[in-house]
């Protein structure tokens, strides 16, 4: 019986270890373009050039919202999210101009990557000395 229980636990743990982490962590919001001219273009290539190392290599998703926080999908404007976010003035109904949008990207967690914190014994010793053991 113990062998059966251990086998079930091992199989469950092995299966869980093979399931990829599907959580999404979001970057900060970015707004580099204004909707003057032809539209509002928050493209991935331009954002990466302006904000190096702030966006993961392969974003899983993109969110876009107006600068006041209204989600792009609820505005009714036509936009494209293939290579970032692009709202083209000439594609809008009634000759309206695109609003000013901000974007953020969904990246595999953790994002940004967690860096280990290194401390010397001289930095840690005073903190440990003040700890009380319960």
Short mmCIF file of N, CA and C in Angstrom, two decimals:
data_model
loop_
_atom_site.label_atom_id
_atom_site.label_comp_id
_atom_site.label_asym_id
_atom_site.label_seq_id
_atom_site.Cartn_x
_atom_site.Cartn_y
_atom_site.Cartn_z
N UNK A 1 0.83 -1.20 0.00
CA UNK A 1 0.00 0.00 0.00
C UNK A 1 0.87 1.26 0.00
N UNK A 2 1.94 1.23 0.83
CA UNK A 2 2.84 2.39 0.87
C UNK A 2 3.48 2.63 -0.49
N UNK A 3 3.83 1.55 -1.18
CA UNK A 3 4.44 1.68 -2.50
C UNK A 3 3.46 2.32 -3.48
N UNK A 4 2.20 1.95 -3.41
CA UNK A 4 1.18 2.52 -4.29
C UNK A 4 1.03 4.01 -4.03
N UNK A 5 0.97 4.41 -2.77
CA UNK A 5 0.82 5.83 -2.41
C UNK A 5 2.04 6.61 -2.89
N UNK A 6 3.24 6.08 -2.67
CA UNK A 6 4.44 6.76 -3.13
C UNK A 6 4.47 6.88 -4.65
N UNK A 7 4.01 5.84 -5.34
CA UNK A 7 3.97 5.88 -6.81
C UNK A 7 3.02 6.96 -7.30
N UNK A 8 1.85 7.07 -6.67
CA UNK A 8 0.87 8.09 -7.05
C UNK A 8 1.43 9.48 -6.80
N UNK A 9 2.08 9.67 -5.66
CA UNK A 9 2.67 10.97 -5.34
C UNK A 9 3.76 11.31 -6.35
N UNK A 10 4.61 10.33 -6.69
CA UNK A 10 5.68 10.57 -7.66
C UNK A 10 5.12 10.93 -9.03
N UNK A 11 4.12 10.19 -9.48
CA UNK A 11 3.51 10.47 -10.79
C UNK A 11 2.87 11.85 -10.81
N UNK A 12 2.15 12.21 -9.76
CA UNK A 12 1.51 13.54 -9.69
C UNK A 12 2.56 14.64 -9.67
N UNK A 13 3.62 14.46 -8.92
CA UNK A 13 4.68 15.47 -8.86
C UNK A 13 5.38 15.59 -10.20
N UNK A 14 5.61 14.47 -10.87
CA UNK A 14 6.27 14.49 -12.18
C UNK A 14 5.39 15.19 -13.21
N UNK A 15 4.10 14.92 -13.20
CA UNK A 15 3.17 15.56 -14.14
C UNK A 15 3.10 17.06 -13.89
N UNK A 16 3.07 17.46 -12.62
CA UNK A 16 3.00 18.88 -12.30
C UNK A 16 4.28 19.60 -12.73
N UNK A 17 5.41 18.92 -12.65
CA UNK A 17 6.67 19.54 -13.04
C UNK A 17 6.75 19.76 -14.54
N UNK A 18 5.99 19.00 -15.33
CA UNK A 18 6.04 19.14 -16.77
C UNK A 18 5.04 20.15 -17.31
N UNK A 19 4.13 20.63 -16.50
CA UNK A 19 3.15 21.61 -16.95
C UNK A 19 3.83 22.98 -16.98
N UNK A 20 3.88 23.63 -18.14
CA UNK A 20 4.53 24.95 -18.19
C UNK A 20 3.76 25.99 -17.39
N UNK A 21 4.49 26.95 -16.87
CA UNK A 21 3.88 28.02 -16.08
C UNK A 21 3.18 28.97 -17.05
N UNK A 22 1.87 29.10 -16.94
CA UNK A 22 1.10 29.94 -17.85
C UNK A 22 0.73 31.29 -17.24
N UNK A 23 1.30 31.60 -16.10
CA UNK A 23 1.02 32.91 -15.52
C UNK A 23 1.63 34.00 -16.37
N UNK A 24 0.99 35.15 -16.35
CA UNK A 24 1.48 36.29 -17.11
C UNK A 24 1.77 37.43 -16.14
N UNK A 25 2.95 38.00 -16.27
CA UNK A 25 3.32 39.19 -15.50
C UNK A 25 3.43 40.35 -16.49
N UNK A 26 2.92 41.50 -16.10
CA UNK A 26 2.87 42.63 -17.03
C UNK A 26 4.00 43.62 -16.81
N UNK A 27 4.44 44.21 -17.91
CA UNK A 27 5.44 45.27 -17.86
C UNK A 27 4.77 46.54 -17.33
N UNK A 28 5.56 47.57 -17.21
CA UNK A 28 5.01 48.89 -16.92
C UNK A 28 4.22 49.35 -18.15
N UNK A 29 3.45 50.40 -18.01
CA UNK A 29 2.75 50.99 -19.15
C UNK A 29 3.73 51.87 -19.94
N UNK A 30 3.60 51.85 -21.26
CA UNK A 30 4.44 52.66 -22.15
C UNK A 30 3.56 53.55 -23.01
N UNK A 31 4.00 54.79 -23.21
CA UNK A 31 3.33 55.73 -24.12
C UNK A 31 4.41 56.59 -24.76
N UNK A 32 4.83 56.23 -25.95
CA UNK A 32 5.91 56.98 -26.59
C UNK A 32 5.43 57.83 -27.75
N UNK A 33 4.26 57.53 -28.32
CA UNK A 33 3.78 58.25 -29.49
C UNK A 33 2.51 59.01 -29.14
N UNK A 34 2.26 60.07 -29.89
CA UNK A 34 1.02 60.83 -29.75
C UNK A 34 0.20 60.64 -31.03
N UNK A 35 -1.12 60.77 -30.96
CA UNK A 35 -1.95 60.45 -32.12
C UNK A 35 -1.96 61.49 -33.22
N UNK A 36 -1.07 62.45 -33.19
CA UNK A 36 -1.02 63.46 -34.26
C UNK A 36 -0.52 62.81 -35.54
N UNK A 37 -0.72 63.45 -36.65
CA UNK A 37 -0.25 62.90 -37.92
C UNK A 37 -1.13 61.76 -38.39
N UNK A 38 -0.53 60.57 -38.54
CA UNK A 38 -1.24 59.43 -39.11
C UNK A 38 -1.95 58.56 -38.08
N UNK A 39 -1.65 58.72 -36.81
CA UNK A 39 -2.29 57.89 -35.78
C UNK A 39 -1.41 57.76 -34.56
N UNK A 40 -1.71 56.75 -33.75
CA UNK A 40 -0.94 56.48 -32.53
C UNK A 40 -0.26 55.13 -32.70
N UNK A 41 1.07 55.13 -32.68
CA UNK A 41 1.84 53.92 -32.92
C UNK A 41 2.71 53.61 -31.70
N UNK A 42 2.34 52.57 -30.99
CA UNK A 42 3.11 52.10 -29.83
C UNK A 42 3.71 50.75 -30.24
N UNK A 43 4.63 50.78 -31.20
CA UNK A 43 5.16 49.54 -31.75
C UNK A 43 6.22 48.92 -30.85
N UNK A 44 6.28 47.61 -30.89
CA UNK A 44 7.23 46.88 -30.06
C UNK A 44 8.67 47.27 -30.39
N UNK A 45 8.99 47.42 -31.66
CA UNK A 45 10.37 47.77 -32.04
C UNK A 45 10.75 49.16 -31.53
N UNK A 46 9.86 50.13 -31.65
CA UNK A 46 10.16 51.48 -31.15
C UNK A 46 10.24 51.51 -29.63
N UNK A 47 9.36 50.79 -28.97
CA UNK A 47 9.39 50.76 -27.50
C UNK A 47 10.65 50.07 -26.99
N UNK A 48 11.06 49.00 -27.65
CA UNK A 48 12.30 48.32 -27.24
C UNK A 48 13.51 49.23 -27.42
N UNK A 49 13.52 50.02 -28.49
CA UNK A 49 14.63 50.94 -28.73
C UNK A 49 14.67 52.03 -27.66
N UNK A 50 13.51 52.51 -27.26
CA UNK A 50 13.44 53.59 -26.28
C UNK A 50 13.57 53.10 -24.84
N UNK A 51 13.13 51.87 -24.58
CA UNK A 51 13.17 51.30 -23.23
C UNK A 51 13.88 49.95 -23.26
N UNK A 52 15.21 49.94 -23.44
CA UNK A 52 15.93 48.67 -23.52
C UNK A 52 15.77 47.83 -22.24
N UNK A 53 15.63 46.53 -22.42
CA UNK A 53 15.52 45.55 -21.32
C UNK A 53 14.28 45.73 -20.46
N UNK A 54 13.29 46.47 -20.92
CA UNK A 54 12.06 46.67 -20.14
C UNK A 54 10.91 45.79 -20.64
N UNK A 55 11.12 45.11 -21.79
CA UNK A 55 10.09 44.26 -22.38
C UNK A 55 10.73 42.90 -22.67
N UNK A 56 10.06 41.83 -22.32
CA UNK A 56 10.59 40.49 -22.54
C UNK A 56 10.79 40.20 -24.03
N UNK A 57 11.59 39.20 -24.32
CA UNK A 57 11.92 38.87 -25.71
C UNK A 57 10.71 38.44 -26.52
N UNK A 58 9.81 37.70 -25.91
CA UNK A 58 8.64 37.17 -26.62
C UNK A 58 7.37 37.42 -25.82
N UNK A 59 6.79 38.61 -25.92
CA UNK A 59 5.57 38.89 -25.16
C UNK A 59 4.46 37.90 -25.50
N UNK A 60 3.71 37.52 -24.47
CA UNK A 60 2.59 36.60 -24.64
C UNK A 60 1.30 37.33 -24.99
N UNK A 61 1.22 38.60 -24.61
CA UNK A 61 0.00 39.38 -24.87
C UNK A 61 0.32 40.86 -24.81
N UNK A 62 -0.65 41.66 -25.19
CA UNK A 62 -0.53 43.11 -25.11
C UNK A 62 -1.86 43.66 -24.60
N UNK A 63 -1.79 44.67 -23.77
CA UNK A 63 -2.97 45.41 -23.33
C UNK A 63 -2.79 46.85 -23.76
N UNK A 64 -3.86 47.45 -24.24
CA UNK A 64 -3.83 48.85 -24.64
C UNK A 64 -5.00 49.56 -23.98
N UNK A 65 -4.75 50.80 -23.58
CA UNK A 65 -5.78 51.62 -22.95
C UNK A 65 -5.49 53.08 -23.26
N UNK A 66 -6.51 53.90 -23.16
CA UNK A 66 -6.28 55.34 -23.32
C UNK A 66 -5.46 55.82 -22.13
N UNK A 67 -4.92 57.01 -22.23
CA UNK A 67 -4.13 57.54 -21.11
C UNK A 67 -4.97 57.70 -19.85
N UNK A 68 -6.29 57.77 -19.99
CA UNK A 68 -7.17 57.86 -18.82
C UNK A 68 -7.56 56.48 -18.30
N UNK A 69 -7.07 55.41 -18.96
CA UNK A 69 -7.29 54.06 -18.45
C UNK A 69 -8.44 53.28 -19.06
N UNK A 70 -9.09 53.81 -20.09
CA UNK A 70 -10.19 53.09 -20.73
C UNK A 70 -9.60 52.04 -21.67
N UNK A 71 -9.96 50.75 -21.51
CA UNK A 71 -9.41 49.71 -22.39
C UNK A 71 -9.71 49.98 -23.86
N UNK A 72 -8.73 49.74 -24.72
CA UNK A 72 -8.86 50.03 -26.15
C UNK A 72 -10.04 49.30 -26.77
N UNK A 73 -10.30 48.07 -26.34
CA UNK A 73 -11.39 47.31 -26.95
C UNK A 73 -12.77 47.88 -26.67
N UNK A 74 -12.89 48.74 -25.68
CA UNK A 74 -14.20 49.33 -25.37
C UNK A 74 -14.41 50.69 -26.03
N UNK A 75 -13.43 51.20 -26.76
CA UNK A 75 -13.52 52.52 -27.39
C UNK A 75 -14.25 52.45 -28.72
N UNK A 76 -14.03 51.38 -29.48
CA UNK A 76 -14.66 51.28 -30.79
C UNK A 76 -13.78 51.73 -31.93
N UNK A 77 -12.54 52.09 -31.65
CA UNK A 77 -11.63 52.47 -32.72
C UNK A 77 -10.97 51.21 -33.30
N UNK A 78 -10.56 51.31 -34.56
CA UNK A 78 -9.90 50.20 -35.24
C UNK A 78 -8.41 50.26 -34.91
N UNK A 79 -7.84 49.12 -34.51
CA UNK A 79 -6.41 49.08 -34.19
C UNK A 79 -5.85 47.70 -34.48
N UNK A 80 -4.53 47.61 -34.49
CA UNK A 80 -3.82 46.38 -34.80
C UNK A 80 -2.82 46.11 -33.69
N UNK A 81 -2.71 44.85 -33.26
CA UNK A 81 -1.77 44.50 -32.20
C UNK A 81 -0.74 43.46 -32.65
N UNK A 82 -0.51 43.35 -33.94
CA UNK A 82 0.43 42.35 -34.45
C UNK A 82 1.87 42.65 -34.03
N UNK A 83 2.31 43.88 -34.17
CA UNK A 83 3.70 44.23 -33.84
C UNK A 83 3.76 45.32 -32.79
N UNK A 84 2.88 45.22 -31.82
CA UNK A 84 2.72 46.25 -30.81
C UNK A 84 1.30 46.76 -30.93
N UNK A 85 1.13 48.06 -30.94
CA UNK A 85 -0.21 48.65 -31.05
C UNK A 85 -0.15 49.75 -32.09
N UNK A 86 -1.10 49.74 -33.01
CA UNK A 86 -1.17 50.78 -34.03
C UNK A 86 -2.63 51.16 -34.26
N UNK A 87 -2.93 52.43 -34.09
CA UNK A 87 -4.24 52.98 -34.40
C UNK A 87 -4.01 54.00 -35.51
N UNK A 88 -4.60 53.75 -36.67
CA UNK A 88 -4.37 54.58 -37.86
C UNK A 88 -5.57 55.50 -38.06
N UNK A 89 -5.30 56.81 -38.10
CA UNK A 89 -6.39 57.80 -38.23
C UNK A 89 -7.28 57.53 -39.45
N UNK A 90 -6.70 57.19 -40.59
CA UNK A 90 -7.48 57.02 -41.82
C UNK A 90 -8.40 55.80 -41.78
N UNK A 91 -8.21 54.90 -40.81
CA UNK A 91 -9.05 53.71 -40.70
C UNK A 91 -10.24 53.90 -39.76
N UNK A 92 -10.35 55.07 -39.16
CA UNK A 92 -11.42 55.31 -38.19
C UNK A 92 -12.69 55.78 -38.89
N UNK A 93 -13.81 55.46 -38.28
CA UNK A 93 -15.09 55.89 -38.85
C UNK A 93 -15.31 57.38 -38.59
N UNK A 94 -16.10 57.99 -39.41
CA UNK A 94 -16.48 59.41 -39.28
C UNK A 94 -15.27 60.35 -39.24
N UNK A 95 -14.17 59.94 -39.86
CA UNK A 95 -12.96 60.76 -39.94
C UNK A 95 -12.43 61.21 -38.58
N UNK A 96 -12.72 60.44 -37.53
CA UNK A 96 -12.19 60.81 -36.22
C UNK A 96 -10.73 60.39 -36.12
N UNK A 97 -10.01 61.05 -35.24
CA UNK A 97 -8.60 60.73 -35.01
C UNK A 97 -8.50 59.73 -33.86
N UNK A 98 -7.42 58.98 -33.87
CA UNK A 98 -7.16 58.04 -32.80
C UNK A 98 -6.95 58.78 -31.49
N UNK A 99 -7.32 58.14 -30.41
CA UNK A 99 -7.03 58.69 -29.08
C UNK A 99 -5.57 58.40 -28.76
N UNK A 100 -5.09 58.93 -27.65
CA UNK A 100 -3.72 58.68 -27.21
C UNK A 100 -3.74 57.43 -26.33
N UNK A 101 -3.03 56.39 -26.75
CA UNK A 101 -3.03 55.11 -26.05
C UNK A 101 -1.71 54.84 -25.35
N UNK A 102 -1.80 53.99 -24.34
CA UNK A 102 -0.62 53.44 -23.67
C UNK A 102 -0.74 51.92 -23.77
N UNK A 103 0.38 51.22 -23.70
CA UNK A 103 0.37 49.77 -23.81
C UNK A 103 1.25 49.15 -22.73
N UNK A 104 0.95 47.89 -22.44
CA UNK A 104 1.84 47.09 -21.61
C UNK A 104 1.80 45.67 -22.15
N UNK A 105 2.86 44.93 -21.90
CA UNK A 105 3.02 43.61 -22.48
C UNK A 105 2.98 42.55 -21.39
N UNK A 106 2.35 41.43 -21.72
CA UNK A 106 2.31 40.28 -20.83
C UNK A 106 3.51 39.39 -21.12
N UNK A 107 4.29 39.12 -20.09
CA UNK A 107 5.50 38.33 -20.23
C UNK A 107 5.43 37.11 -19.32
N UNK A 108 6.22 36.07 -19.61
CA UNK A 108 6.26 34.94 -18.69
C UNK A 108 6.75 35.40 -17.31
N UNK A 109 6.14 34.90 -16.27
CA UNK A 109 6.55 35.26 -14.91
C UNK A 109 7.83 34.54 -14.54
N UNK A 110 8.67 35.10 -13.70
CA UNK A 110 8.54 36.45 -13.17
C UNK A 110 9.06 37.48 -14.18
N UNK A 111 8.40 38.60 -14.22
CA UNK A 111 8.86 39.73 -15.06
C UNK A 111 8.71 41.00 -14.27
N UNK A 112 9.71 41.85 -14.17
CA UNK A 112 11.04 41.60 -14.71
C UNK A 112 11.71 40.46 -13.96
N UNK A 113 12.72 39.84 -14.59
CA UNK A 113 13.39 38.71 -13.94
C UNK A 113 13.90 39.09 -12.56
N UNK A 114 13.76 38.17 -11.64
CA UNK A 114 14.19 38.42 -10.26
C UNK A 114 15.69 38.17 -10.17
N UNK A 115 16.39 39.14 -9.65
CA UNK A 115 17.84 38.99 -9.46
C UNK A 115 18.09 38.62 -8.01
N UNK A 116 19.02 37.70 -7.77
CA UNK A 116 19.33 37.37 -6.38
C UNK A 116 19.95 38.57 -5.68
N UNK A 117 19.61 38.73 -4.43
CA UNK A 117 20.17 39.82 -3.63
C UNK A 117 21.38 39.28 -2.89
N UNK A 118 22.51 39.86 -3.14
CA UNK A 118 23.74 39.43 -2.48
C UNK A 118 24.08 40.43 -1.38
N UNK A 119 24.42 39.88 -0.23
CA UNK A 119 24.79 40.74 0.89
C UNK A 119 26.01 40.13 1.57
N UNK A 120 26.82 40.98 2.14
CA UNK A 120 27.99 40.49 2.87
C UNK A 120 27.58 40.16 4.29
N UNK A 121 28.41 39.39 4.96
CA UNK A 121 28.14 39.03 6.35
C UNK A 121 28.09 40.28 7.22
N UNK A 122 28.91 41.29 6.92
CA UNK A 122 28.90 42.53 7.69
C UNK A 122 27.54 43.24 7.57
N UNK A 123 26.88 43.11 6.43
CA UNK A 123 25.57 43.74 6.25
C UNK A 123 24.46 42.95 6.93
N UNK A 124 24.60 41.62 6.96
CA UNK A 124 23.55 40.76 7.50
C UNK A 124 23.66 40.58 9.01
N UNK A 125 24.87 40.55 9.55
CA UNK A 125 25.08 40.26 10.98
C UNK A 125 24.29 41.19 11.90
N UNK A 126 24.27 42.52 11.70
CA UNK A 126 23.50 43.37 12.60
C UNK A 126 21.99 43.07 12.56
N UNK A 127 21.49 42.71 11.40
CA UNK A 127 20.07 42.39 11.28
C UNK A 127 19.77 41.10 12.03
N UNK A 128 20.62 40.10 11.85
CA UNK A 128 20.42 38.83 12.54
C UNK A 128 20.57 38.98 14.05
N UNK A 129 21.46 39.84 14.49
CA UNK A 129 21.66 40.05 15.92
C UNK A 129 20.42 40.64 16.58
N UNK A 130 19.64 41.42 15.84
CA UNK A 130 18.44 42.04 16.39
C UNK A 130 17.21 41.14 16.32
N UNK A 131 17.31 40.01 15.62
CA UNK A 131 16.18 39.09 15.52
C UNK A 131 15.98 38.39 16.86
N UNK A 132 14.75 38.15 17.21
CA UNK A 132 14.45 37.39 18.43
C UNK A 132 13.97 36.01 18.03
N UNK A 133 14.38 35.04 18.78
CA UNK A 133 13.97 33.66 18.51
C UNK A 133 12.71 33.38 19.30
N UNK A 134 11.67 32.91 18.61
CA UNK A 134 10.42 32.62 19.32
C UNK A 134 10.21 31.16 19.50
#
